[in-house]
Each structure stands twice: as structure tokens, then as C-alpha cells.
Amino acid sequence: MTASEGRLVGDLAKAIDESDFAWSLVLVGEDQRDKLAALTSDLLGKPSTTGDGKQITSGYAYWGIGPTIAWAHACADPFYLVMKQSLDSFTRRWSRVRGKVGSGFHHVSFGVGTGHKDRLVLDHLLDHNPDLLYVPVDMSSEMLRLGTQQATHGLRVRGHRVVPVQLDFSIPENLAEFRDLVHRMVGDEPVLYSLLGNTMANFDHDAELLAGLTGLVRPQDLFLLEVATTDALSDELAQDAVEEYARSRAYREFATSALMHNTDLTITLDAVQFRGAVEGDRALKVKVVYQNGTGGDIMMMLPDRTRVPFPDRDTIRLYLTRKYARKALDGVVGAAGMRKVVGTHSDFPVPRSAQGFGMDLLLLAPGGPDEPATSGSGSRARDIWEH
Ligand SMILES: C[S@@+](CC[C@H](N)C(=O)[O-])C[C@H]1O[C@@H](n2cnc3c(N)ncnc32)[C@H](O)[C@@H]1O
């Protein structure tokens, strides 16, 4: 970088820091037209009554201002218990693990959401590193703006030490570029990465996603993972998991928001259905689908203005989530080349529902249980980065 380029970046940072106007700088990693094309193509899937054809994949459910606002509303809904309890109990769970995070850490947050949890993490990290860099990553620029403001509000973090990045972190090529960017920004200083709010559960290939993200972790770094958990697996419990989502109208409004903003369908909340199942020996899985229950075929317009049939009984999968079997967690973590440094569990007293649902917060370091922490990430993560 030339001296004048260096001055430009410095001047911009200074101007933002000194302004009363709420400027935010965002690094945009991808062409948003490509994202729209991908969303369109996901809505072209074959007919399926079980949510296995047309779909809105994880990041797209939150993409844009409408879904962002709907998500913030859902998080505040007392009937959307998973998220409400996750937010309410985070302070307690974080206070039990944060002692293991040493000083000098920067923070990279995958999936910022409303930013409430990041704020608690930053508050602690700033005590030990006042000059820390905060890098929230999200597919939704609107979510980044909302979440970053909440995360940094009232904290001593200076504007130019906040670098929001708009990026789809489920794409391995994006992660490879992002890894270079982060490592160049922080040098050898340690980073606490986080994936909170059961975000991992939203991906079809959740194990690959986690391995991709933990592939950024170097021996000096740590990774904070929050997942929804269940003590046992059964069809009955899968139905109880369904109930948790089905109760909240605000959650249904959020789940249909991307569909409302990207198609010309007239949305009725009654068409939102929840299908629960046991996923092998690892999780309870809940699919949220939108089913054409009108009794006739509908034509649906997509973002590129093509019109496609949405036949009677056909579904669009709106959301995917899971509750992981607590016994399976070590395996999930180990497959991503990580080991647990410390973990905490909160049980959720869910009315009319099964006992044993809760939230686990795990602080992870690189290396399997038999591998020393300094030897880097394990097999799966290594495979991803080396090929
Ligand atoms: C379930 S919310 C969790 C928010 C927050 N971490 C919390 O615990 O409250 C998931 C967040 O991840 C973002 N997200 C989901 N899939 C993504 C993807 N593929 N790439 C980037 N961001 C994604 C969403 O926009 C949203 O902000």
C-alpha cells in the first residue's frame, strides 16, 4: 500500500470515528446478483410433498431488510422459545466458559443476527484487549448493520476496529479468501471465532459447514459453538421439537418472509407446516415447509420474472433446524478437527414438552482428543483446506 492509500484508509476511519452520523463500513465479498440467481434456482426444484424439492437455504432466509426485521421480531417473541431461551441464558453460559479465553483475542462472529450475544462476548474480550478487531460475518448486509450496532452499542470499541463482512460462509472458496483476509488483519494474534444460536443446525451439510469454519482456526485461536441439544432421540421428541417452532406466529412470519419478498405468492401462515424426524443417532431434525394447500395448481413468479408452477400439495422448504443428541456432540466436534476445552449446558423448562431439551455452549480448540492443541486442525478440516 502506498503512503497516500494508507492515509486514505486512516482518514476515512478517523472521519467515521469522529462523526455523529451512524456510518458503517461493510466489506462486500460477493456479487449480490449471483446470490439472487442461486435463490431463483433453488426455487425451481422438482415437486415434492416432503420439502425435498424447492427450497430456501439457510442464509437466504435472513437475506434483505424484510427477513432481517422479521427475524428481530421473532427473537423477541416469548413463544419462540428456542431463540428466547438461547438469548436469555447466554449470559450465564458465557460466564462459565469465558475464563478459558486468555487475553489479546480478536473476535470473528459467523452469523451476527441481532448482535445481542456478540455484545456480551465483546464486552469481555475488550477488558483484555482494548484494541481488538471485531469482524461480524453475515450474508445479509441489513443484518450486519442491525447486529453490529447492537453488538457495539455502549462499548469502547472504536469504529474503525469493526469490520463487517457480507459473505456466504457456506461456500468453501469464500472461506479460503476470508481466511487470508483475517490472518492478514490480525497477524499472529489470537482470534476467538464464534458460531452461535444453533446456526450450524440450519445447513443440510452441517458437519461440512463446521469443518469449513473451524479450518480457519490456528493453534493460538479458539472457537465458540452454540447448539440446541436433546438428551434423547425418538419420534415423539421430534414432535415436541416441532411444537417449539409451531407455537410462534412471529416465527412463521419470519420463516415465510424470504418467500414473500422474492416471489409473488400470497402468503398464508396456515400453509406453514413443520415436519419432525430422527436423523440417525445424531439429531432431531425439523423441516419447516410451505405447502400449497389450495387444492389447485398455482403459478409463482420468481425474482427473474420467470413463472413456474407450484402444484397442489407441492412444498417449498423454508427452514431446516436440528436438536443434536448430547451424546453425539463429541463426535460432531471431533469430525471438524476440534476438541472441547470447556462446555456448558442449560436445560430449558418447556411447558407441555419433553424434558431434556437445552442449549450447549462449547469452547473448542484445534486438535482431536488424542492430539495436542498445537498440532493444528484434524482430518476433515485439513482435507478441506488441502484440496
Ligand atoms: C440463527 S441466526 C443466529 C444469530 C446469532 N448468532 C444468535 O445467536 O442470536 C443465523 C445468522 O447467520 C446468518 N447466516 C445464515 N446462513 C448464512 C450463510 N450461509 N452465510 C452467512 N451468514 C449466514 C443469518 O443471516 C443470521 O444472522
Short mmCIF file of C-alpha atoms and ligand atoms in Angstrom, two decimals:
data_model
loop_
_atom_site.label_atom_id
_atom_site.label_comp_id
_atom_site.label_asym_id
_atom_site.label_seq_id
_atom_site.Cartn_x
_atom_site.Cartn_y
_atom_site.Cartn_z
CA MET A 1 0.00 0.00 0.00
CA THR A 2 1.35 3.44 -0.88
CA ALA A 3 1.57 6.18 1.76
CA SER A 4 -1.36 8.07 0.24
CA GLU A 5 -3.53 4.90 0.14
CA GLY A 6 -2.64 4.32 3.78
CA ARG A 7 -3.65 7.90 4.55
CA LEU A 8 -6.98 7.47 2.76
CA VAL A 9 -7.93 4.44 4.87
CA GLY A 10 -6.73 6.20 8.04
CA ASP A 11 -8.61 9.42 7.17
CA LEU A 12 -11.81 7.51 6.42
CA ALA A 13 -11.57 5.63 9.71
CA LYS A 14 -10.95 8.88 11.57
CA ALA A 15 -13.86 10.64 9.81
CA ILE A 16 -16.19 7.76 10.78
CA ASP A 17 -14.96 7.68 14.38
CA GLU A 18 -15.43 11.43 14.78
CA SER A 19 -18.82 11.69 13.06
CA ASP A 20 -22.13 11.61 14.95
CA PHE A 21 -23.78 10.07 11.89
CA ALA A 22 -24.13 6.28 12.04
CA TRP A 23 -21.81 5.37 9.17
CA SER A 24 -20.85 1.76 8.81
CA LEU A 25 -18.22 0.34 6.52
CA VAL A 26 -19.04 -3.08 5.09
CA LEU A 27 -16.74 -5.30 3.07
CA VAL A 28 -18.88 -6.96 0.41
CA GLY A 29 -17.41 -10.27 -0.65
CA GLU A 30 -19.81 -11.39 -3.37
CA ASP A 31 -21.82 -10.10 -6.29
CA GLN A 32 -25.38 -9.99 -4.95
CA ARG A 33 -26.77 -10.75 -8.43
CA ASP A 34 -25.18 -14.20 -8.17
CA LYS A 35 -26.91 -14.71 -4.84
CA LEU A 36 -30.27 -13.82 -6.37
CA ALA A 37 -29.63 -16.25 -9.23
CA ALA A 38 -28.82 -19.02 -6.72
CA LEU A 39 -32.01 -18.31 -4.78
CA THR A 40 -34.02 -18.41 -8.01
CA SER A 41 -32.52 -21.73 -8.97
CA ASP A 42 -33.28 -23.21 -5.51
CA LEU A 43 -36.94 -22.29 -6.06
CA LEU A 44 -37.01 -24.27 -9.30
CA GLY A 45 -36.71 -27.68 -7.60
CA LYS A 46 -38.84 -30.65 -8.55
CA PRO A 47 -42.28 -31.16 -6.95
CA SER A 48 -42.15 -32.81 -3.52
CA THR A 49 -44.73 -33.14 -0.76
CA THR A 50 -41.99 -33.58 1.85
CA GLY A 51 -39.87 -30.44 1.49
CA ASP A 52 -37.19 -32.12 -0.63
CA GLY A 53 -37.58 -30.12 -3.86
CA LYS A 54 -37.92 -26.33 -3.88
CA GLN A 55 -36.12 -24.65 -1.01
CA ILE A 56 -34.77 -21.51 0.57
CA THR A 57 -31.38 -22.41 2.02
CA SER A 58 -30.01 -21.03 5.26
CA GLY A 59 -28.55 -17.59 4.52
CA TYR A 60 -31.40 -16.64 2.15
CA ALA A 61 -33.97 -16.96 4.92
CA TYR A 62 -32.38 -13.86 6.50
CA TRP A 63 -31.34 -12.02 3.35
CA GLY A 64 -32.67 -8.48 2.87
CA ILE A 65 -34.38 -5.95 5.07
CA GLY A 66 -37.79 -7.72 5.29
CA PRO A 67 -36.42 -11.03 6.62
CA THR A 68 -33.98 -9.13 8.88
CA ILE A 69 -36.79 -7.23 10.57
CA ALA A 70 -38.92 -10.40 10.76
CA TRP A 71 -36.00 -12.21 12.43
CA ALA A 72 -35.58 -9.46 15.03
CA HIS A 73 -39.33 -9.70 15.80
CA ALA A 74 -39.21 -13.49 16.08
CA CYS A 75 -36.26 -13.31 18.50
CA ALA A 76 -38.32 -11.06 20.79
CA ASP A 77 -41.38 -13.35 20.70
CA PRO A 78 -41.87 -15.14 24.04
CA PHE A 79 -43.47 -18.05 22.14
CA TYR A 80 -40.33 -18.65 20.02
CA LEU A 81 -38.79 -20.46 22.94
CA VAL A 82 -35.60 -21.81 21.38
CA MET A 83 -34.31 -18.37 20.49
CA LYS A 84 -35.71 -16.56 23.50
CA GLN A 85 -34.14 -19.03 25.91
CA SER A 86 -30.94 -19.08 23.93
CA LEU A 87 -30.67 -15.28 24.29
CA ASP A 88 -31.82 -15.18 27.93
CA SER A 89 -29.43 -17.87 29.15
CA PHE A 90 -26.41 -16.84 27.08
CA THR A 91 -25.02 -14.51 29.76
CA ARG A 92 -24.93 -17.36 32.27
CA ARG A 93 -23.45 -19.89 29.86
CA TRP A 94 -20.84 -17.46 28.52
CA SER A 95 -19.77 -16.51 32.04
CA ARG A 96 -18.97 -20.18 32.66
CA VAL A 97 -16.64 -20.57 29.67
CA ARG A 98 -15.10 -17.13 29.14
CA GLY A 99 -12.46 -17.66 31.85
CA LYS A 100 -10.72 -20.07 29.45
CA VAL A 101 -10.28 -17.35 26.82
CA GLY A 102 -6.97 -15.65 27.51
CA SER A 103 -6.02 -12.06 26.74
CA GLY A 104 -5.30 -10.39 23.41
CA PHE A 105 -8.11 -12.06 21.41
CA HIS A 106 -9.84 -10.57 18.37
CA HIS A 107 -13.40 -11.68 17.53
CA VAL A 108 -14.82 -13.11 14.30
CA SER A 109 -18.55 -13.87 14.55
CA PHE A 110 -20.17 -16.09 11.92
CA GLY A 111 -23.85 -15.10 11.61
CA VAL A 112 -24.26 -11.93 13.69
CA GLY A 113 -28.09 -12.00 13.97
CA THR A 114 -29.39 -9.32 16.32
CA GLY A 115 -25.90 -8.92 17.83
CA HIS A 116 -27.01 -9.39 21.47
CA LYS A 117 -24.64 -12.28 22.14
CA ASP A 118 -21.71 -10.70 20.31
CA ARG A 119 -22.07 -7.72 22.62
CA LEU A 120 -21.54 -9.94 25.69
CA VAL A 121 -18.55 -11.63 24.07
CA LEU A 122 -17.00 -8.31 23.04
CA ASP A 123 -17.56 -6.77 26.46
CA HIS A 124 -15.39 -9.49 27.98
CA LEU A 125 -12.73 -9.57 25.25
CA LEU A 126 -12.32 -5.77 25.34
CA ASP A 127 -11.32 -5.95 29.01
CA HIS A 128 -8.28 -7.93 27.93
CA ASN A 129 -7.68 -6.34 24.52
CA PRO A 130 -8.97 -2.74 24.21
CA ASP A 131 -7.69 -2.55 20.63
CA LEU A 132 -9.44 -5.70 19.43
CA LEU A 133 -10.73 -6.16 15.92
CA TYR A 134 -14.39 -7.23 15.62
CA VAL A 135 -15.32 -8.95 12.35
CA PRO A 136 -19.01 -9.94 12.11
CA VAL A 137 -19.75 -12.04 9.02
CA ASP A 138 -23.22 -12.39 7.54
CA MET A 139 -24.93 -12.91 4.20
CA SER A 140 -27.36 -10.14 4.93
CA SER A 141 -25.98 -6.59 4.85
CA GLU A 142 -29.08 -5.40 6.70
CA MET A 143 -28.49 -7.97 9.45
CA LEU A 144 -24.86 -6.82 9.63
CA ARG A 145 -25.93 -3.23 10.12
CA LEU A 146 -28.54 -4.10 12.77
CA GLY A 147 -26.41 -6.69 14.58
CA THR A 148 -23.19 -4.67 14.56
CA GLN A 149 -24.91 -1.63 16.03
CA GLN A 150 -26.40 -3.71 18.83
CA ALA A 151 -23.14 -5.59 19.41
CA THR A 152 -21.02 -2.48 19.80
CA HIS A 153 -23.55 -0.12 21.42
CA GLY A 154 -22.08 1.49 24.54
CA LEU A 155 -18.81 -0.47 24.28
CA ARG A 156 -15.38 1.04 23.97
CA VAL A 157 -14.73 -0.44 20.55
CA ARG A 158 -13.65 2.17 18.02
CA GLY A 159 -15.48 2.36 14.68
CA HIS A 160 -12.50 1.52 12.52
CA ARG A 161 -11.80 -1.64 14.55
CA VAL A 162 -15.19 -3.00 13.42
CA VAL A 163 -15.05 -4.68 10.02
CA PRO A 164 -18.42 -6.18 8.99
CA VAL A 165 -18.10 -8.65 6.10
CA GLN A 166 -21.02 -9.58 3.84
CA LEU A 167 -20.25 -13.12 2.73
CA ASP A 168 -21.92 -16.52 2.36
CA PHE A 169 -19.76 -18.61 4.69
CA SER A 170 -21.17 -21.91 3.45
CA ILE A 171 -19.11 -21.62 0.26
CA PRO A 172 -15.59 -23.10 0.68
CA GLU A 173 -13.99 -20.67 -1.82
CA ASN A 174 -15.36 -17.72 0.18
CA LEU A 175 -13.89 -19.16 3.36
CA ALA A 176 -10.47 -19.59 1.77
CA GLU A 177 -10.44 -15.89 0.82
CA PHE A 178 -11.82 -14.87 4.20
CA ARG A 179 -9.17 -16.90 5.99
CA ASP A 180 -6.43 -14.98 4.17
CA LEU A 181 -8.11 -11.67 4.95
CA VAL A 182 -8.44 -12.39 8.69
CA HIS A 183 -4.92 -13.72 9.03
CA ARG A 184 -3.53 -10.67 7.26
CA MET A 185 -5.50 -8.34 9.53
CA VAL A 186 -4.54 -9.95 12.85
CA GLY A 187 -1.08 -11.36 12.10
CA ASP A 188 -0.17 -13.93 14.74
CA GLU A 189 -2.54 -12.55 17.38
CA PRO A 190 -5.26 -14.96 18.57
CA VAL A 191 -8.84 -14.92 17.32
CA LEU A 192 -12.00 -16.15 19.02
CA TYR A 193 -14.34 -17.37 16.26
CA SER A 194 -18.00 -17.99 17.04
CA LEU A 195 -21.00 -19.75 15.52
CA LEU A 196 -23.87 -19.12 17.89
CA GLY A 197 -27.66 -19.51 18.03
CA ASN A 198 -27.75 -23.08 16.64
CA THR A 199 -26.85 -21.67 13.22
CA MET A 200 -24.94 -24.85 12.37
CA ALA A 201 -28.21 -26.81 12.51
CA ASN A 202 -29.66 -24.82 9.59
CA PHE A 203 -27.40 -26.40 6.97
CA ASP A 204 -28.06 -29.65 5.08
CA HIS A 205 -24.36 -30.47 5.31
CA ASP A 206 -23.84 -29.21 8.84
CA ALA A 207 -20.70 -31.27 9.57
CA GLU A 208 -19.01 -29.94 6.42
CA LEU A 209 -20.01 -26.41 7.34
CA LEU A 210 -18.46 -26.70 10.79
CA ALA A 211 -15.30 -28.27 9.37
CA GLY A 212 -15.02 -25.41 6.86
CA LEU A 213 -15.34 -22.77 9.57
CA THR A 214 -13.01 -24.46 12.04
CA GLY A 215 -10.50 -24.73 9.21
CA LEU A 216 -9.71 -21.05 9.87
CA VAL A 217 -8.59 -21.83 13.39
CA ARG A 218 -4.84 -21.82 14.09
CA PRO A 219 -3.24 -23.32 17.22
CA GLN A 220 -3.48 -19.99 19.08
CA ASP A 221 -7.19 -19.49 18.22
CA LEU A 222 -10.43 -20.70 19.83
CA PHE A 223 -13.93 -21.42 18.50
CA LEU A 224 -17.18 -20.86 20.40
CA LEU A 225 -20.03 -23.10 19.24
CA GLU A 226 -23.63 -22.94 20.46
CA VAL A 227 -26.08 -25.70 19.56
CA ALA A 228 -29.56 -26.78 20.61
CA THR A 229 -29.44 -30.22 22.21
CA THR A 230 -31.63 -33.11 23.32
CA ASP A 231 -30.89 -35.80 25.89
CA ALA A 232 -32.62 -38.49 23.80
CA LEU A 233 -33.84 -39.24 20.27
CA SER A 234 -37.33 -40.53 19.40
CA ASP A 235 -40.19 -39.77 17.03
CA GLU A 236 -42.16 -38.42 19.97
CA LEU A 237 -39.39 -35.99 20.87
CA ALA A 238 -39.17 -34.92 17.22
CA GLN A 239 -42.84 -33.94 17.51
CA ASP A 240 -42.07 -31.99 20.69
CA ALA A 241 -39.31 -30.16 18.85
CA VAL A 242 -41.80 -29.28 16.11
CA GLU A 243 -44.14 -27.82 18.74
CA GLU A 244 -41.49 -25.34 19.86
CA TYR A 245 -41.48 -23.69 16.46
CA ALA A 246 -45.13 -24.15 15.57
CA ARG A 247 -46.30 -22.13 18.59
CA SER A 248 -44.87 -18.82 17.46
CA ARG A 249 -46.71 -16.69 14.92
CA ALA A 250 -43.69 -14.34 14.73
CA TYR A 251 -41.52 -17.34 13.82
CA ARG A 252 -43.92 -18.28 10.98
CA GLU A 253 -43.82 -14.70 9.75
CA PHE A 254 -40.03 -14.82 9.73
CA ALA A 255 -39.92 -18.22 8.01
CA THR A 256 -42.19 -17.03 5.19
CA SER A 257 -40.55 -13.63 4.87
CA ALA A 258 -37.99 -14.59 2.20
CA LEU A 259 -40.78 -16.22 0.17
CA MET A 260 -42.93 -13.14 0.45
CA HIS A 261 -40.12 -10.85 -0.69
CA ASN A 262 -38.78 -13.00 -3.52
CA THR A 263 -41.95 -14.43 -5.12
CA ASP A 264 -45.43 -13.14 -5.90
CA LEU A 265 -47.12 -15.84 -3.75
CA THR A 266 -49.90 -14.61 -1.50
CA ILE A 267 -48.64 -15.96 1.80
CA THR A 268 -51.00 -17.57 4.29
CA LEU A 269 -49.45 -18.56 7.60
CA ASP A 270 -51.67 -21.66 7.78
CA ALA A 271 -49.72 -23.09 4.86
CA VAL A 272 -46.57 -23.28 7.03
CA GLN A 273 -46.04 -26.82 8.26
CA PHE A 274 -43.45 -28.44 10.47
CA ARG A 275 -42.13 -31.95 9.88
CA GLY A 276 -40.05 -33.62 12.58
CA ALA A 277 -37.90 -36.76 12.26
CA VAL A 278 -34.97 -38.52 13.88
CA GLU A 279 -31.71 -38.08 11.95
CA GLY A 280 -29.74 -41.27 12.58
CA ASP A 281 -28.11 -41.30 16.02
CA ARG A 282 -27.13 -37.66 15.95
CA ALA A 283 -30.15 -35.31 15.99
CA LEU A 284 -33.83 -34.50 15.90
CA LYS A 285 -34.47 -32.74 12.62
CA VAL A 286 -37.24 -30.23 11.90
CA LYS A 287 -38.15 -29.11 8.39
CA VAL A 288 -40.33 -26.04 8.04
CA VAL A 289 -42.21 -26.17 4.74
CA TYR A 290 -44.71 -24.05 2.88
CA GLN A 291 -47.29 -26.32 1.29
CA ASN A 292 -49.69 -25.45 -1.47
CA GLY A 293 -52.94 -26.49 0.20
CA THR A 294 -55.28 -24.55 -2.09
CA GLY A 295 -56.46 -27.68 -3.88
CA GLY A 296 -55.22 -26.39 -7.23
CA ASP A 297 -52.00 -25.60 -9.08
CA ILE A 298 -50.59 -22.08 -8.69
CA MET A 299 -48.20 -20.17 -10.94
CA MET A 300 -45.44 -18.48 -8.96
CA MET A 301 -43.23 -15.65 -10.24
CA LEU A 302 -39.54 -15.83 -9.31
CA PRO A 303 -37.11 -12.91 -8.84
CA ASP A 304 -36.03 -13.10 -12.51
CA ARG A 305 -39.72 -12.85 -13.54
CA THR A 306 -39.96 -16.40 -14.81
CA ARG A 307 -43.25 -18.04 -13.88
CA VAL A 308 -43.11 -21.59 -12.62
CA PRO A 309 -45.81 -23.98 -11.47
CA PHE A 310 -46.30 -24.56 -7.74
CA PRO A 311 -48.55 -27.63 -8.00
CA ASP A 312 -51.18 -28.67 -5.49
CA ARG A 313 -49.55 -30.34 -2.40
CA ASP A 314 -46.07 -29.28 -3.55
CA THR A 315 -43.81 -27.77 -0.85
CA ILE A 316 -41.07 -25.19 -0.53
CA ARG A 317 -38.68 -25.89 2.33
CA LEU A 318 -38.32 -22.62 4.23
CA TYR A 319 -36.02 -23.60 7.06
CA LEU A 320 -34.14 -26.53 8.46
CA THR A 321 -33.13 -26.97 12.07
CA ARG A 322 -32.00 -29.65 14.48
CA LYS A 323 -31.50 -30.52 18.10
CA TYR A 324 -28.31 -32.52 18.44
CA ALA A 325 -28.11 -35.57 20.68
CA ARG A 326 -25.82 -34.51 23.52
CA LYS A 327 -24.04 -37.87 23.26
CA ALA A 328 -23.23 -37.17 19.61
CA LEU A 329 -21.61 -33.78 20.24
CA ASP A 330 -18.07 -35.04 20.86
CA GLY A 331 -18.22 -36.87 17.53
CA VAL A 332 -19.51 -33.80 15.70
CA VAL A 333 -16.74 -31.66 17.18
CA GLY A 334 -14.04 -34.28 16.61
CA ALA A 335 -15.03 -34.71 12.95
CA ALA A 336 -14.37 -31.00 12.49
CA GLY A 337 -10.84 -31.46 13.81
CA MET A 338 -11.58 -29.83 17.16
CA ARG A 339 -11.61 -30.79 20.82
CA LYS A 340 -13.68 -29.39 23.67
CA VAL A 341 -11.83 -27.12 26.09
CA VAL A 342 -14.91 -26.49 28.20
CA GLY A 343 -18.66 -26.83 27.70
CA THR A 344 -21.80 -25.71 29.49
CA HIS A 345 -25.35 -26.91 29.22
CA SER A 346 -28.64 -25.23 30.11
CA ASP A 347 -31.88 -27.17 30.34
CA PHE A 348 -34.97 -25.43 29.08
CA PRO A 349 -38.14 -25.94 31.03
CA VAL A 350 -40.52 -26.10 28.08
CA PRO A 351 -44.19 -26.17 29.00
CA ARG A 352 -46.12 -29.19 27.72
CA SER A 353 -42.98 -30.51 26.13
CA ALA A 354 -40.43 -33.17 26.80
CA GLN A 355 -37.66 -32.71 29.29
CA GLY A 356 -34.11 -32.83 28.09
CA PHE A 357 -34.12 -30.04 25.51
CA GLY A 358 -31.48 -27.41 26.08
CA MET A 359 -28.64 -25.40 24.71
CA ASP A 360 -24.93 -26.25 24.85
CA LEU A 361 -22.13 -23.73 24.57
CA LEU A 362 -18.78 -25.28 23.73
CA LEU A 363 -15.38 -23.65 23.65
CA LEU A 364 -13.27 -25.55 21.15
CA ALA A 365 -9.58 -25.66 20.31
CA PRO A 366 -7.91 -27.31 17.32
CA GLY A 367 -6.86 -30.94 17.59
CA GLY A 368 -8.65 -34.21 18.41
CA PRO A 369 -8.83 -35.61 21.97
CA ASP A 370 -5.55 -37.50 21.44
CA GLU A 371 -3.86 -34.71 19.56
CA PRO A 372 -2.07 -31.86 21.37
CA ALA A 373 -3.78 -28.50 20.79
CA THR A 374 -0.76 -27.09 18.99
CA SER A 375 -0.81 -29.58 16.13
CA GLY A 376 -3.46 -27.77 14.10
CA SER A 377 -6.85 -28.89 12.85
CA GLY A 378 -7.72 -32.52 12.37
CA SER A 379 -8.63 -34.70 9.47
CA ARG A 380 -11.79 -33.34 7.89
CA ALA A 381 -10.86 -29.68 8.19
CA ARG A 382 -7.40 -30.48 6.88
CA ASP A 383 -8.89 -32.30 3.90
CA ILE A 384 -10.99 -29.27 3.04
CA TRP A 385 -8.08 -26.86 3.17
CA GLU A 386 -5.57 -29.05 1.41
CA HIS A 387 -7.71 -29.91 -1.61
C1 LIG B 1 -29.88 -18.42 13.71
S1 LIG B 1 -29.24 -16.81 13.39
C2 LIG B 1 -28.12 -16.68 14.77
C3 LIG B 1 -27.79 -15.27 15.12
C4 LIG B 1 -26.88 -15.06 16.34
N1 LIG B 1 -25.59 -15.66 16.17
C5 LIG B 1 -27.54 -15.53 17.61
O1 LIG B 1 -27.04 -16.48 18.21
O2 LIG B 1 -28.55 -14.94 18.03
C6 LIG B 1 -28.20 -17.12 11.98
C7 LIG B 1 -27.41 -15.93 11.44
O3 LIG B 1 -26.49 -16.41 10.46
C8 LIG B 1 -26.64 -15.75 9.21
N2 LIG B 1 -26.40 -16.74 8.15
C9 LIG B 1 -27.10 -17.88 7.95
N3 LIG B 1 -26.58 -18.59 6.92
C10 LIG B 1 -25.53 -17.86 6.46
C11 LIG B 1 -24.57 -18.07 5.42
N4 LIG B 1 -24.61 -19.14 4.64
N5 LIG B 1 -23.60 -17.14 5.25
C12 LIG B 1 -23.56 -16.03 6.04
N6 LIG B 1 -24.44 -15.78 7.03
C13 LIG B 1 -25.41 -16.69 7.25
C14 LIG B 1 -28.06 -15.19 9.24
O4 LIG B 1 -28.20 -14.07 8.38
C15 LIG B 1 -28.26 -14.87 10.72
O5 LIG B 1 -27.77 -13.58 11.02
#
